[in-house]
PDB file of C-alpha atoms in Angstrom:
ATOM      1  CA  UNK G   9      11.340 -13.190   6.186  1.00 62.00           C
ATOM      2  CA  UNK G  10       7.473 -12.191   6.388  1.00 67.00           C
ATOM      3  CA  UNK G  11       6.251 -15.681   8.102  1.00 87.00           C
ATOM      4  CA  UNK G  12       3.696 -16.026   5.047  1.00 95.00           C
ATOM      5  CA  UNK G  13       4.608 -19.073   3.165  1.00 96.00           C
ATOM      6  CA  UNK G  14       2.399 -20.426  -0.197  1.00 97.00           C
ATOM      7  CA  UNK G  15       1.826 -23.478  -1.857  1.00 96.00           C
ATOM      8  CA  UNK G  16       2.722 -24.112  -4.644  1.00 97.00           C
ATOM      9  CA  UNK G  17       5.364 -22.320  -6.164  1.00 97.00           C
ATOM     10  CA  UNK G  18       4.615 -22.395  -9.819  1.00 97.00           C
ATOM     11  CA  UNK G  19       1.618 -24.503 -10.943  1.00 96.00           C
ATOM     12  CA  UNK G  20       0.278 -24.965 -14.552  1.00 98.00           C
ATOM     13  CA  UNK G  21      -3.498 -25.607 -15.525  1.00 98.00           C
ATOM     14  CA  UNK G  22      -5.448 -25.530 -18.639  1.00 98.00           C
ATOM     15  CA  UNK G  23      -8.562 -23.488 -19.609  1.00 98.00           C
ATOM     16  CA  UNK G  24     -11.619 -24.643 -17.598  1.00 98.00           C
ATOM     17  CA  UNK G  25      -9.825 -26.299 -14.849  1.00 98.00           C
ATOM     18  CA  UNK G  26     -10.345 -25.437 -11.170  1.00 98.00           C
ATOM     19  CA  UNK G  27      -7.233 -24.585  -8.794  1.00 98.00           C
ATOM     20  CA  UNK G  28      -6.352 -24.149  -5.306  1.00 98.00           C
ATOM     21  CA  UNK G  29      -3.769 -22.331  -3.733  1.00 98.00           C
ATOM     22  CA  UNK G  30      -2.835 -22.349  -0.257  1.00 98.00           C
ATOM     23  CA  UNK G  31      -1.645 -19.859   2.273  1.00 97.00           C
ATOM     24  CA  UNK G  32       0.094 -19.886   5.830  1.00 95.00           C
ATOM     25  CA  UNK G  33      -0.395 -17.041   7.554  1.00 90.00           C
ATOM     26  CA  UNK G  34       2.245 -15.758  10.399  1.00 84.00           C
ATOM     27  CA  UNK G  35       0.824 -16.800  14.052  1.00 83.00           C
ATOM     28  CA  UNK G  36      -1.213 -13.897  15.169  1.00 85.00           C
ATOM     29  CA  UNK G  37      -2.617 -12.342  11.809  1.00 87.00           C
ATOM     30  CA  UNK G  38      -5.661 -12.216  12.168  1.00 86.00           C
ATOM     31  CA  UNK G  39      -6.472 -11.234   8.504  1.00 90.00           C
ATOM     32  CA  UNK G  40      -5.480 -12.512   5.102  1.00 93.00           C
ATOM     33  CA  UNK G  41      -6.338 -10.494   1.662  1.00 94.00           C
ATOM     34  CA  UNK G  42      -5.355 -12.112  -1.893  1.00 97.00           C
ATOM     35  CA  UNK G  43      -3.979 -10.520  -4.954  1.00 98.00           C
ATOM     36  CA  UNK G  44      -3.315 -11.039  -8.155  1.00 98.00           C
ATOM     37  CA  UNK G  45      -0.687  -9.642 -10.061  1.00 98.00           C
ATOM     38  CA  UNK G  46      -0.018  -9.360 -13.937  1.00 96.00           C
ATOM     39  CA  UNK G  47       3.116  -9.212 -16.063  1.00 93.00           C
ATOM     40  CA  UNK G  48       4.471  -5.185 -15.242  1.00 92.00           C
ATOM     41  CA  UNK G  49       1.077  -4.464 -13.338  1.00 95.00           C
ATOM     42  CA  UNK G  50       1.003  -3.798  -9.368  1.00 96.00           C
ATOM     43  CA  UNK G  51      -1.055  -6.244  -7.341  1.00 97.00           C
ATOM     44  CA  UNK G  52      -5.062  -6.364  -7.728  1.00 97.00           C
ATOM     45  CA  UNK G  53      -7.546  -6.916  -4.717  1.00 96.00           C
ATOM     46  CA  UNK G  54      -9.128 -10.024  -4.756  1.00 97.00           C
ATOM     47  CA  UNK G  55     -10.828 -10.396  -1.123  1.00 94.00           C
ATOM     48  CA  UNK G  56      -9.880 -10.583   2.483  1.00 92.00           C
ATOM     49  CA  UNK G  57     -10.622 -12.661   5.553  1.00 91.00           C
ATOM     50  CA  UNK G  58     -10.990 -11.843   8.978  1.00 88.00           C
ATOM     51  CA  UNK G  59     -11.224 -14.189  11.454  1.00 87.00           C
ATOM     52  CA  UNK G  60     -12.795 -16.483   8.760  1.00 89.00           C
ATOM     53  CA  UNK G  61     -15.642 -13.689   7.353  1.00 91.00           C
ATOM     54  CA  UNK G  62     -15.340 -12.055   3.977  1.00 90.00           C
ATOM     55  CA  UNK G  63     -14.109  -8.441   4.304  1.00 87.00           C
ATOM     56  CA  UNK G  64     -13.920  -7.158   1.527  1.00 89.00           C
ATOM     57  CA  UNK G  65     -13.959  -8.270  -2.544  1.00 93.00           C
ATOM     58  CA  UNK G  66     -12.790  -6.406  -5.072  1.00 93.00           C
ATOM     59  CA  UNK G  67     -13.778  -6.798  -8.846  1.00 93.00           C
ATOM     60  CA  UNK G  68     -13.307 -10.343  -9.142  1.00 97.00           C
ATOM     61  CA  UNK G  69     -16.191 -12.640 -10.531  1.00 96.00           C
ATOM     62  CA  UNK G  70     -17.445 -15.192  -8.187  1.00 96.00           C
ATOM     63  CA  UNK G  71     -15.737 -17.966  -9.961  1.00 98.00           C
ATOM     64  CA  UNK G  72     -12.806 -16.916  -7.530  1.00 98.00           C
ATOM     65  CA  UNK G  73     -13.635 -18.001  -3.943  1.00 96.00           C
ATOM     66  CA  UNK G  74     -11.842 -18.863  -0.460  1.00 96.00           C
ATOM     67  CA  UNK G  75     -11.896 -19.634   2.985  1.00 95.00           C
ATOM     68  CA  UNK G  76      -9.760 -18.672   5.772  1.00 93.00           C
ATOM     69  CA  UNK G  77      -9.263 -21.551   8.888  1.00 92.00           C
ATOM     70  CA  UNK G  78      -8.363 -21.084  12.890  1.00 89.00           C
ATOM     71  CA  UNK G  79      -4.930 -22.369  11.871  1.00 86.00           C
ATOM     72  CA  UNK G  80      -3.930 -19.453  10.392  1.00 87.00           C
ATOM     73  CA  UNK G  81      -4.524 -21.175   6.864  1.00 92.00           C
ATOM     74  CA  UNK G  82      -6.349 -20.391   3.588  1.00 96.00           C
ATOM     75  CA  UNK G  83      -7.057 -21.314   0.251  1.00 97.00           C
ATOM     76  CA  UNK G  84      -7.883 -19.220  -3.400  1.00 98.00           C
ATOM     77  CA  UNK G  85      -9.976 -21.042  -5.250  1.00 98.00           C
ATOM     78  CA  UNK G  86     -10.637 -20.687  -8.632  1.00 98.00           C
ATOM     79  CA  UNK G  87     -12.870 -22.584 -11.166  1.00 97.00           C
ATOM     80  CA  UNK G  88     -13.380 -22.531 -14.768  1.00 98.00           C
ATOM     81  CA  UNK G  89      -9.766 -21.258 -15.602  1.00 98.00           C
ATOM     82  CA  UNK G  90      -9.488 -18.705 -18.483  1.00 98.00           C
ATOM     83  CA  UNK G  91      -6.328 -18.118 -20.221  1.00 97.00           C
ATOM     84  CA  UNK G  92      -6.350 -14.329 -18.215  1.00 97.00           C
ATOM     85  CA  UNK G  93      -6.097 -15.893 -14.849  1.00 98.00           C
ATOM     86  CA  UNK G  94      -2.232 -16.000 -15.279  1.00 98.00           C
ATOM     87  CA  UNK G  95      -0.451 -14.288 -13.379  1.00 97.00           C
ATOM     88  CA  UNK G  96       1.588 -13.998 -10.145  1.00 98.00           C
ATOM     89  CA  UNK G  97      -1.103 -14.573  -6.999  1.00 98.00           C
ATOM     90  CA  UNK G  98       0.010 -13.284  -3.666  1.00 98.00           C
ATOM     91  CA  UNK G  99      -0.965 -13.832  -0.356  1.00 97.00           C
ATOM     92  CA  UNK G 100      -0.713 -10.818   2.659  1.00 95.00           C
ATOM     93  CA  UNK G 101      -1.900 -11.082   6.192  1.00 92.00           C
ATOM     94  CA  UNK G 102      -1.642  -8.588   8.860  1.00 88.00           C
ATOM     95  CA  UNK G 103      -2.294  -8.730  12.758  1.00 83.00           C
ATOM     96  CA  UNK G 104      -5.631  -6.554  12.764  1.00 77.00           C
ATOM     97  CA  UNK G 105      -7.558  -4.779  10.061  1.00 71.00           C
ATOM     98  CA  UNK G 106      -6.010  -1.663   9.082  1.00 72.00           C
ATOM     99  CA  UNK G 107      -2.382  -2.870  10.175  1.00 80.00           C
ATOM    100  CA  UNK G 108       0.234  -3.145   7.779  1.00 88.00           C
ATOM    101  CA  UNK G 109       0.238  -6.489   5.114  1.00 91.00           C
ATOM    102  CA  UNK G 110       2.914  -8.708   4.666  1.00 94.00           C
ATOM    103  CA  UNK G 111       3.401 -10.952   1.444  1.00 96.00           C
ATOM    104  CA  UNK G 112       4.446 -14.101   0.586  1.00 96.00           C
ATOM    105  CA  UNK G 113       6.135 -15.362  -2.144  1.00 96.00           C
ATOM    106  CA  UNK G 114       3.312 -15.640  -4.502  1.00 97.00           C
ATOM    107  CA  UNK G 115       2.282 -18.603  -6.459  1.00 98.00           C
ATOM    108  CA  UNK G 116       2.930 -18.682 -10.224  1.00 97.00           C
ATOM    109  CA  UNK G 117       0.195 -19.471 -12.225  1.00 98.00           C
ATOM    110  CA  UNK G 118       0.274 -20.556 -16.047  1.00 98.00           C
ATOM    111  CA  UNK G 119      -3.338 -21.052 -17.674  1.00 98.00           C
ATOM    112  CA  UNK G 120      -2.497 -22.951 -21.081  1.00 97.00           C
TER     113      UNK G 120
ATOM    114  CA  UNK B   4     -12.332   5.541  -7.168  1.00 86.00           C
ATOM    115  CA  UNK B   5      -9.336   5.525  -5.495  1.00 90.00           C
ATOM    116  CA  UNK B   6      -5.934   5.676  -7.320  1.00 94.00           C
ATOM    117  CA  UNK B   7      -2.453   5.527  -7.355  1.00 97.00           C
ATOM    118  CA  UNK B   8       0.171   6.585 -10.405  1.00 98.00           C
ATOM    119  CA  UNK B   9       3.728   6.232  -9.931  1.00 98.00           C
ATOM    120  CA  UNK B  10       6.421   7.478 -11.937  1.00 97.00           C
ATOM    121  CA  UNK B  11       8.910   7.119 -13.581  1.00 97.00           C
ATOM    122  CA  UNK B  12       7.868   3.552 -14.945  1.00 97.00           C
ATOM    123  CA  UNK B  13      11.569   2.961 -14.788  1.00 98.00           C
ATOM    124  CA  UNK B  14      14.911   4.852 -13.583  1.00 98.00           C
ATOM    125  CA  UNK B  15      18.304   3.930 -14.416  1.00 98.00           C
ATOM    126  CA  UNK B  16      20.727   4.686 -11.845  1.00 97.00           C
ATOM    127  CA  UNK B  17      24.745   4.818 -11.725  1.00 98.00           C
ATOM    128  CA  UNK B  18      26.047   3.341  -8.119  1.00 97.00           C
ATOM    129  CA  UNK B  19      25.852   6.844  -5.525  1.00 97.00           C
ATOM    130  CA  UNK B  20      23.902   8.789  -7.718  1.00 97.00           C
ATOM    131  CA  UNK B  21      21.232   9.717  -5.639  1.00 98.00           C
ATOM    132  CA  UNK B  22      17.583  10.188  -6.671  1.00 98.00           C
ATOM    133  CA  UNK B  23      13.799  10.352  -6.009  1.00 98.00           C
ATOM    134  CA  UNK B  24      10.279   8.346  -7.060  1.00 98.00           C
ATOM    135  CA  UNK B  25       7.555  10.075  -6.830  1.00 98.00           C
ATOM    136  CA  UNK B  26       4.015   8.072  -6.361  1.00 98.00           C
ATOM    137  CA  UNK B  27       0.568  10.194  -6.429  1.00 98.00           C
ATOM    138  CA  UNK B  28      -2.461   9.147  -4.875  1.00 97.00           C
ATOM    139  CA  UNK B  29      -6.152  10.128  -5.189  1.00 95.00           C
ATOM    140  CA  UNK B  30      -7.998   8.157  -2.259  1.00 91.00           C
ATOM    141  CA  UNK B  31     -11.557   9.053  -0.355  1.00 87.00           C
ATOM    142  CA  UNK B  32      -9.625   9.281   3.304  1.00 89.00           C
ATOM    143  CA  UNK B  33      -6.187   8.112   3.701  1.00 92.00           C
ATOM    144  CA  UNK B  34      -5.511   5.659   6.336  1.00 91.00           C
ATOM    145  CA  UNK B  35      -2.275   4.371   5.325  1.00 93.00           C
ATOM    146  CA  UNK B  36       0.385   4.835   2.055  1.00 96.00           C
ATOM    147  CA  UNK B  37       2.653   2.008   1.907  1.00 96.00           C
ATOM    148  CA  UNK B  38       5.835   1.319   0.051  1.00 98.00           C
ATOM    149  CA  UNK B  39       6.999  -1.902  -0.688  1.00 98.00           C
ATOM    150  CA  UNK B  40      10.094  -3.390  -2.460  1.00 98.00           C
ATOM    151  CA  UNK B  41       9.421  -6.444  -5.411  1.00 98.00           C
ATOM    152  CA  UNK B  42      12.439  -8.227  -6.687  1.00 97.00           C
ATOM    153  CA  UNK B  43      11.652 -10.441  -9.520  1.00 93.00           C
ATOM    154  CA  UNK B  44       9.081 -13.422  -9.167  1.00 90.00           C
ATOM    155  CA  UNK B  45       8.636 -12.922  -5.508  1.00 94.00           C
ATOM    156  CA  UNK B  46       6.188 -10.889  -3.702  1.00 96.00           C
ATOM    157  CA  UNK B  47       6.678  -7.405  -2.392  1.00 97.00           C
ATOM    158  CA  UNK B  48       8.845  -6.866   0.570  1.00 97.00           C
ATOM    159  CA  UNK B  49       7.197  -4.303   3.263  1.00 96.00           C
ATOM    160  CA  UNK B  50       9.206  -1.055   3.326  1.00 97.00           C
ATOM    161  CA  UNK B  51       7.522   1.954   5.010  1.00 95.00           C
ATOM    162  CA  UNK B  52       4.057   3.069   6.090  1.00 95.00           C
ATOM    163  CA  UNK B  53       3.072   6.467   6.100  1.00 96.00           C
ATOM    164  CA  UNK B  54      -0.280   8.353   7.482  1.00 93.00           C
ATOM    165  CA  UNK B  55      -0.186  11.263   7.702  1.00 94.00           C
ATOM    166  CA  UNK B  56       0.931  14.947   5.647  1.00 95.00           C
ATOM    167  CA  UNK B  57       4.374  15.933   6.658  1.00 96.00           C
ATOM    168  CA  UNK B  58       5.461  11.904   7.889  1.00 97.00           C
ATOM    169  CA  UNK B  59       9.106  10.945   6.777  1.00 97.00           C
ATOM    170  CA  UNK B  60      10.172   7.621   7.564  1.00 97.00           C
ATOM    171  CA  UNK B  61      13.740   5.970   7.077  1.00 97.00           C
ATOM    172  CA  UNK B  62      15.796   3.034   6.049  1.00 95.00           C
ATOM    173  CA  UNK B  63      18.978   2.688   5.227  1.00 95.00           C
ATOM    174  CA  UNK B  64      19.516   4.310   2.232  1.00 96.00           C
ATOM    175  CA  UNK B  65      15.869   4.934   1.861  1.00 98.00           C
ATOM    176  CA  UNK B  66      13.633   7.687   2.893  1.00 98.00           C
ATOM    177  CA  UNK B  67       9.680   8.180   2.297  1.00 98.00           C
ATOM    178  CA  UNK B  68       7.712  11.145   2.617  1.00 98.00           C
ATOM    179  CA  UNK B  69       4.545  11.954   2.134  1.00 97.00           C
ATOM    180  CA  UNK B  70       2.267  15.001   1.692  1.00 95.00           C
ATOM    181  CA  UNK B  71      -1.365  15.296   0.798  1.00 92.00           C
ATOM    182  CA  UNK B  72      -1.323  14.088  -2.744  1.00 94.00           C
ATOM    183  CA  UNK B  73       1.878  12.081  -3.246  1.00 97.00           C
ATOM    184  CA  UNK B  74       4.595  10.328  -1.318  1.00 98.00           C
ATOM    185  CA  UNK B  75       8.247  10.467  -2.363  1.00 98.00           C
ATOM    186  CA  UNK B  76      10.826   7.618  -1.698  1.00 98.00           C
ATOM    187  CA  UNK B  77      14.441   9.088  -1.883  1.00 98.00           C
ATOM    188  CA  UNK B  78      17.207   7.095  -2.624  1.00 98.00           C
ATOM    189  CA  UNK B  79      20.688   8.206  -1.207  1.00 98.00           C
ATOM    190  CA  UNK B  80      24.048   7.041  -3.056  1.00 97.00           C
ATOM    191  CA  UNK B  81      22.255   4.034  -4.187  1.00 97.00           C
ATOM    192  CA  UNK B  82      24.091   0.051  -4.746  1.00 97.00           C
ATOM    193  CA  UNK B  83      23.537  -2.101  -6.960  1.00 97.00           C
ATOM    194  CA  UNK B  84      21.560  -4.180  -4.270  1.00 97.00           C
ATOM    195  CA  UNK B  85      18.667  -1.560  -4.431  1.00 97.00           C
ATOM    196  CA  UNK B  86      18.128  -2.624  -8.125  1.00 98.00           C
ATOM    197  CA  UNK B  87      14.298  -3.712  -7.771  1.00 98.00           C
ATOM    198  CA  UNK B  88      10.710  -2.611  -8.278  1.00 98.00           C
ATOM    199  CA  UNK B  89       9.472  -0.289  -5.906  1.00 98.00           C
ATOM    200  CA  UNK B  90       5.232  -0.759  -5.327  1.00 98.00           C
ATOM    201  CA  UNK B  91       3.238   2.179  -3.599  1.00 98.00           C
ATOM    202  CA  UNK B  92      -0.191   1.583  -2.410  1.00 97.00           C
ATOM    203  CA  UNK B  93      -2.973   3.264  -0.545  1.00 95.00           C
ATOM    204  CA  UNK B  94      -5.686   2.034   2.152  1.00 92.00           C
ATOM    205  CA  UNK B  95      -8.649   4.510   2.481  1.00 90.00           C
ATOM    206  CA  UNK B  96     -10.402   5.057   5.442  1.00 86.00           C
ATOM    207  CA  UNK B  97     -13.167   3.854   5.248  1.00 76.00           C
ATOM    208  CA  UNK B  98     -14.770   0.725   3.534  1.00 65.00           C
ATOM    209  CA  UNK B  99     -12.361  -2.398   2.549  1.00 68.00           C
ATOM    210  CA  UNK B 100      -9.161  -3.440   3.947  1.00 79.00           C
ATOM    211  CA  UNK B 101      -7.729  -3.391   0.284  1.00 89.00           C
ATOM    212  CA  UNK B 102      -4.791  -2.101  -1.082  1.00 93.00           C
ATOM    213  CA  UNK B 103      -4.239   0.098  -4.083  1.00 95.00           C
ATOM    214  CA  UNK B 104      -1.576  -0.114  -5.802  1.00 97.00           C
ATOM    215  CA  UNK B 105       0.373   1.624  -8.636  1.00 97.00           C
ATOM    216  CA  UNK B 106       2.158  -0.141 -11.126  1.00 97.00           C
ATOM    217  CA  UNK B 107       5.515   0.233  -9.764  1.00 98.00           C
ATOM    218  CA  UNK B 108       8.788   2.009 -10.492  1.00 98.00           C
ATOM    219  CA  UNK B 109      11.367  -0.177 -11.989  1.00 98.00           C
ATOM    220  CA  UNK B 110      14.790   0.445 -10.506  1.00 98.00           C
ATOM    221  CA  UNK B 111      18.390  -0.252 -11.969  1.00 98.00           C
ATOM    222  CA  UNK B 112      21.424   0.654 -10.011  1.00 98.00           C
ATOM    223  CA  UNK B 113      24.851   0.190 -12.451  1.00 97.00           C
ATOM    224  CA  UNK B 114      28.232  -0.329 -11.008  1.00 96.00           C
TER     225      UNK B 114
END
Protein backbone atom coordinates (compact mmCIF):
# COMPACT_ATOMS: atom_id res chain seq x y z
CA UNK A 1 0.00 0.00 0.00
CA UNK A 2 1.82 3.16 -1.63
CA UNK A 3 -0.57 5.95 0.13
CA UNK A 4 -1.34 7.31 -3.55
CA UNK A 5 -4.95 6.86 -4.18
CA UNK A 6 -6.82 8.14 -7.77
CA UNK A 7 -10.04 9.08 -8.81
CA UNK A 8 -11.73 7.57 -10.77
CA UNK A 9 -11.14 4.14 -11.41
CA UNK A 10 -12.24 3.61 -14.94
CA UNK A 11 -13.91 6.57 -16.71
CA UNK A 12 -15.22 6.71 -20.36
CA UNK A 13 -15.31 9.93 -22.64
CA UNK A 14 -15.84 10.60 -26.22
CA UNK A 15 -13.61 12.36 -28.80
CA UNK A 16 -13.35 16.12 -28.03
CA UNK A 17 -14.37 15.98 -24.50
CA UNK A 18 -12.26 17.39 -21.65
CA UNK A 19 -11.37 15.15 -18.45
CA UNK A 20 -10.03 15.39 -15.09
CA UNK A 21 -8.39 13.04 -13.03
CA UNK A 22 -7.48 13.38 -9.57
CA UNK A 23 -4.62 12.36 -7.38
CA UNK A 24 -3.86 12.01 -3.51
CA UNK A 25 -0.57 12.09 -2.80
CA UNK A 26 0.97 10.29 0.53
CA UNK A 27 1.51 13.10 3.40
CA UNK A 28 4.98 14.33 2.92
CA UNK A 29 5.62 13.95 -0.97
CA UNK A 30 6.51 16.72 -1.94
CA UNK A 31 6.39 15.90 -5.73
CA UNK A 32 3.89 14.30 -8.05
CA UNK A 33 4.81 13.26 -11.89
CA UNK A 34 1.95 11.73 -14.27
CA UNK A 35 2.12 8.98 -16.76
CA UNK A 36 0.46 7.49 -19.20
CA UNK A 37 0.56 4.07 -20.11
CA UNK A 38 -0.59 2.10 -23.32
CA UNK A 39 -1.82 -1.43 -23.94
CA UNK A 40 1.86 -3.67 -23.53
CA UNK A 41 3.87 -0.26 -23.40
CA UNK A 42 5.80 0.91 -20.06
CA UNK A 43 4.65 4.20 -18.59
CA UNK A 44 5.28 7.66 -20.56
CA UNK A 45 6.29 11.04 -18.80
CA UNK A 46 3.75 13.44 -18.82
CA UNK A 47 4.96 16.27 -16.22
CA UNK A 48 5.76 16.70 -12.60
CA UNK A 49 5.01 19.05 -9.74
CA UNK A 50 6.96 20.25 -7.04
CA UNK A 51 5.66 22.05 -4.44
CA UNK A 52 3.01 23.29 -6.97
CA UNK A 53 5.73 24.43 -10.00
CA UNK A 54 6.07 22.51 -13.22
CA UNK A 55 9.24 20.35 -13.20
CA UNK A 56 9.47 18.84 -15.86
CA UNK A 57 7.13 17.88 -19.23
CA UNK A 58 7.77 15.40 -21.39
CA UNK A 59 6.39 15.14 -25.05
CA UNK A 60 2.93 15.78 -24.35
CA UNK A 61 0.98 18.61 -26.27
CA UNK A 62 -0.33 21.33 -24.16
CA UNK A 63 -3.83 20.13 -24.43
CA UNK A 64 -2.70 18.01 -21.29
CA UNK A 65 -2.35 20.29 -18.23
CA UNK A 66 -2.40 20.14 -14.22
CA UNK A 67 -1.97 21.59 -11.03
CA UNK A 68 -0.64 20.32 -7.89
CA UNK A 69 -2.38 21.85 -4.30
CA UNK A 70 -0.84 22.24 -0.49
CA UNK A 71 -3.09 19.28 0.30
CA UNK A 72 -1.10 16.95 -1.23
CA UNK A 73 -3.71 16.86 -4.22
CA UNK A 74 -3.67 17.13 -8.04
CA UNK A 75 -5.45 16.94 -11.08
CA UNK A 76 -4.54 15.78 -15.11
CA UNK A 77 -6.37 17.61 -17.21
CA UNK A 78 -7.00 16.95 -20.56
CA UNK A 79 -9.09 18.70 -23.31
CA UNK A 80 -10.11 17.93 -26.72
CA UNK A 81 -9.99 14.04 -26.24
CA UNK A 82 -8.64 12.00 -29.23
CA UNK A 83 -9.34 8.44 -29.59
CA UNK A 84 -5.20 7.89 -28.64
CA UNK A 85 -5.59 9.30 -25.22
CA UNK A 86 -6.66 5.77 -23.98
CA UNK A 87 -4.85 4.27 -21.94
CA UNK A 88 -3.97 3.45 -18.30
CA UNK A 89 -2.89 7.07 -16.50
CA UNK A 90 -0.86 6.77 -13.37
CA UNK A 91 -0.07 8.92 -10.73
CA UNK A 92 3.63 8.72 -8.61
CA UNK A 93 4.79 11.03 -5.92
CA UNK A 94 7.90 10.88 -3.99
CA UNK A 95 9.18 12.81 -0.78
CA UNK A 96 11.91 15.05 -2.63
CA UNK A 97 13.08 15.28 -6.20
CA UNK A 98 15.29 12.57 -7.10
CA UNK A 99 13.76 10.12 -4.37
CA UNK A 100 12.16 7.09 -5.35
CA UNK A 101 8.21 7.29 -6.98
CA UNK A 102 5.44 5.49 -5.79
CA UNK A 103 2.22 4.72 -7.96
CA UNK A 104 -1.18 4.53 -7.60
CA UNK A 105 -3.60 2.54 -9.05
CA UNK A 106 -4.01 4.34 -12.24
CA UNK A 107 -7.16 5.56 -13.75
CA UNK A 108 -8.60 3.76 -16.80
CA UNK A 109 -9.39 5.77 -19.53
CA UNK A 110 -11.65 4.78 -22.64
CA UNK A 111 -11.86 7.59 -25.46
CA UNK A 112 -14.90 6.33 -27.72
CA UNK B 1 17.98 10.41 -25.65
CA UNK B 2 17.87 8.32 -22.93
CA UNK B 3 16.68 4.65 -23.17
CA UNK B 4 15.78 1.61 -21.73
CA UNK B 5 15.20 -2.08 -23.58
CA UNK B 6 14.26 -4.95 -21.61
CA UNK B 7 14.17 -8.41 -22.54
CA UNK B 8 12.77 -11.04 -22.89
CA UNK B 9 9.27 -9.42 -23.76
CA UNK B 10 7.98 -12.45 -21.96
CA UNK B 11 9.39 -15.62 -19.93
CA UNK B 12 7.54 -18.60 -19.06
CA UNK B 13 8.55 -20.13 -15.95
CA UNK B 14 7.85 -23.69 -14.21
CA UNK B 15 7.38 -23.16 -10.17
CA UNK B 16 11.49 -23.26 -8.71
CA UNK B 17 12.99 -22.90 -11.88
CA UNK B 18 15.10 -20.14 -11.34
CA UNK B 19 15.98 -17.41 -13.86
CA UNK B 20 17.16 -13.90 -14.88
CA UNK B 21 15.73 -10.48 -16.82
CA UNK B 22 17.98 -8.55 -18.12
CA UNK B 23 17.06 -4.61 -18.73
CA UNK B 24 19.73 -2.28 -20.68
CA UNK B 25 19.93 1.26 -20.33
CA UNK B 26 21.52 4.11 -22.34
CA UNK B 27 21.06 7.36 -20.08
CA UNK B 28 23.27 10.85 -20.06
CA UNK B 29 24.26 10.28 -16.08
CA UNK B 30 22.57 7.75 -14.05
CA UNK B 31 21.03 8.83 -10.91
CA UNK B 32 18.82 6.05 -10.19
CA UNK B 33 17.60 2.46 -12.09
CA UNK B 34 14.46 1.32 -10.67
CA UNK B 35 12.54 -1.89 -10.85
CA UNK B 36 9.08 -2.12 -10.32
CA UNK B 37 6.47 -4.97 -10.29
CA UNK B 38 2.84 -4.36 -12.51
CA UNK B 39 0.13 -6.88 -12.01
CA UNK B 40 -2.66 -6.40 -14.36
CA UNK B 41 -4.73 -3.04 -14.46
CA UNK B 42 -2.99 -1.59 -11.52
CA UNK B 43 0.00 0.52 -11.37
CA UNK B 44 3.53 -0.61 -10.77
CA UNK B 45 4.53 -1.72 -7.37
CA UNK B 46 8.12 -0.20 -6.22
CA UNK B 47 10.70 -3.01 -6.04
CA UNK B 48 14.38 -1.94 -5.90
CA UNK B 49 16.50 1.13 -6.62
CA UNK B 50 19.85 0.90 -7.75
CA UNK B 51 22.75 3.71 -8.32
CA UNK B 52 25.48 2.75 -8.72
CA UNK B 53 27.97 -0.12 -10.88
CA UNK B 54 28.46 -3.15 -8.77
CA UNK B 55 24.92 -2.39 -6.36
CA UNK B 56 22.89 -5.67 -5.63
CA UNK B 57 19.86 -5.27 -3.78
CA UNK B 58 17.41 -8.06 -2.38
CA UNK B 59 13.93 -9.26 -1.80
CA UNK B 60 12.66 -12.24 -1.14
CA UNK B 61 13.06 -14.24 -3.92
CA UNK B 62 14.30 -11.34 -5.89
CA UNK B 63 17.65 -9.92 -6.49
CA UNK B 64 18.76 -6.78 -8.76
CA UNK B 65 22.02 -5.89 -9.93
CA UNK B 66 23.29 -3.51 -11.84
CA UNK B 67 26.44 -2.64 -13.83
CA UNK B 68 27.20 0.18 -16.19
CA UNK B 69 24.92 -0.64 -19.04
CA UNK B 70 22.22 -2.99 -17.73
CA UNK B 71 20.65 -4.18 -14.52
CA UNK B 72 19.65 -7.81 -13.97
CA UNK B 73 16.69 -8.94 -11.70
CA UNK B 74 17.21 -12.68 -10.69
CA UNK B 75 14.53 -14.72 -9.77
CA UNK B 76 15.27 -17.70 -7.32
CA UNK B 77 12.87 -20.91 -7.32
CA UNK B 78 10.12 -18.72 -8.40
CA UNK B 79 5.87 -19.23 -7.28
CA UNK B 80 3.29 -18.78 -9.00
CA UNK B 81 2.68 -15.46 -6.98
CA UNK B 82 5.66 -13.80 -8.89
CA UNK B 83 3.60 -14.21 -12.15
CA UNK B 84 3.53 -10.35 -13.18
CA UNK B 85 5.15 -7.70 -15.35
CA UNK B 86 8.33 -6.57 -14.26
CA UNK B 87 9.00 -2.47 -15.40
CA UNK B 88 12.70 -1.09 -15.33
CA UNK B 89 13.28 2.54 -15.57
CA UNK B 90 16.03 5.07 -15.43
CA UNK B 91 16.36 8.77 -13.90
CA UNK B 92 19.39 10.70 -15.37
CA UNK B 93 21.24 13.06 -13.59
CA UNK B 94 20.66 15.83 -14.64
CA UNK B 95 17.57 17.70 -16.14
CA UNK B 96 13.85 16.25 -15.34
CA UNK B 97 12.66 14.23 -12.56
CA UNK B 98 11.20 11.72 -15.22
CA UNK B 99 11.31 8.25 -15.49
CA UNK B 100 12.24 6.04 -18.40
CA UNK B 101 10.91 3.18 -18.77
CA UNK B 102 11.16 -0.05 -20.85
CA UNK B 103 8.34 -1.89 -21.93
CA UNK B 104 8.41 -4.53 -19.42
CA UNK B 105 9.10 -8.24 -19.10
CA UNK B 106 6.04 -10.31 -18.89
CA UNK B 107 6.36 -13.05 -16.30
CA UNK B 108 4.47 -16.50 -15.95
CA UNK B 109 5.29 -18.82 -13.17
CA UNK B 110 3.33 -22.52 -13.81
CA UNK B 111 2.59 -24.86 -11.02
Amino acid sequence: ETGVTQSPTHLIKTRGQQVTLRCSSQSGHNTVSWYQQALGQGPQFIFQYYREEENGRGNFPPRFSGLQFPNYSSELNVNALELDDSALYLCASGPAQGDTQYFGPGTRLTVL
Amino acid sequence: EDQVTQSPEALRLQEGESSSLNCSYTVSGLRGLFWYRQDPGKGPEFLFTLYSAGEEKEKERLKATLTKKESFLHITAPKPEDSATYLCAVQARSGSEKLVFGKGTKLTVNP
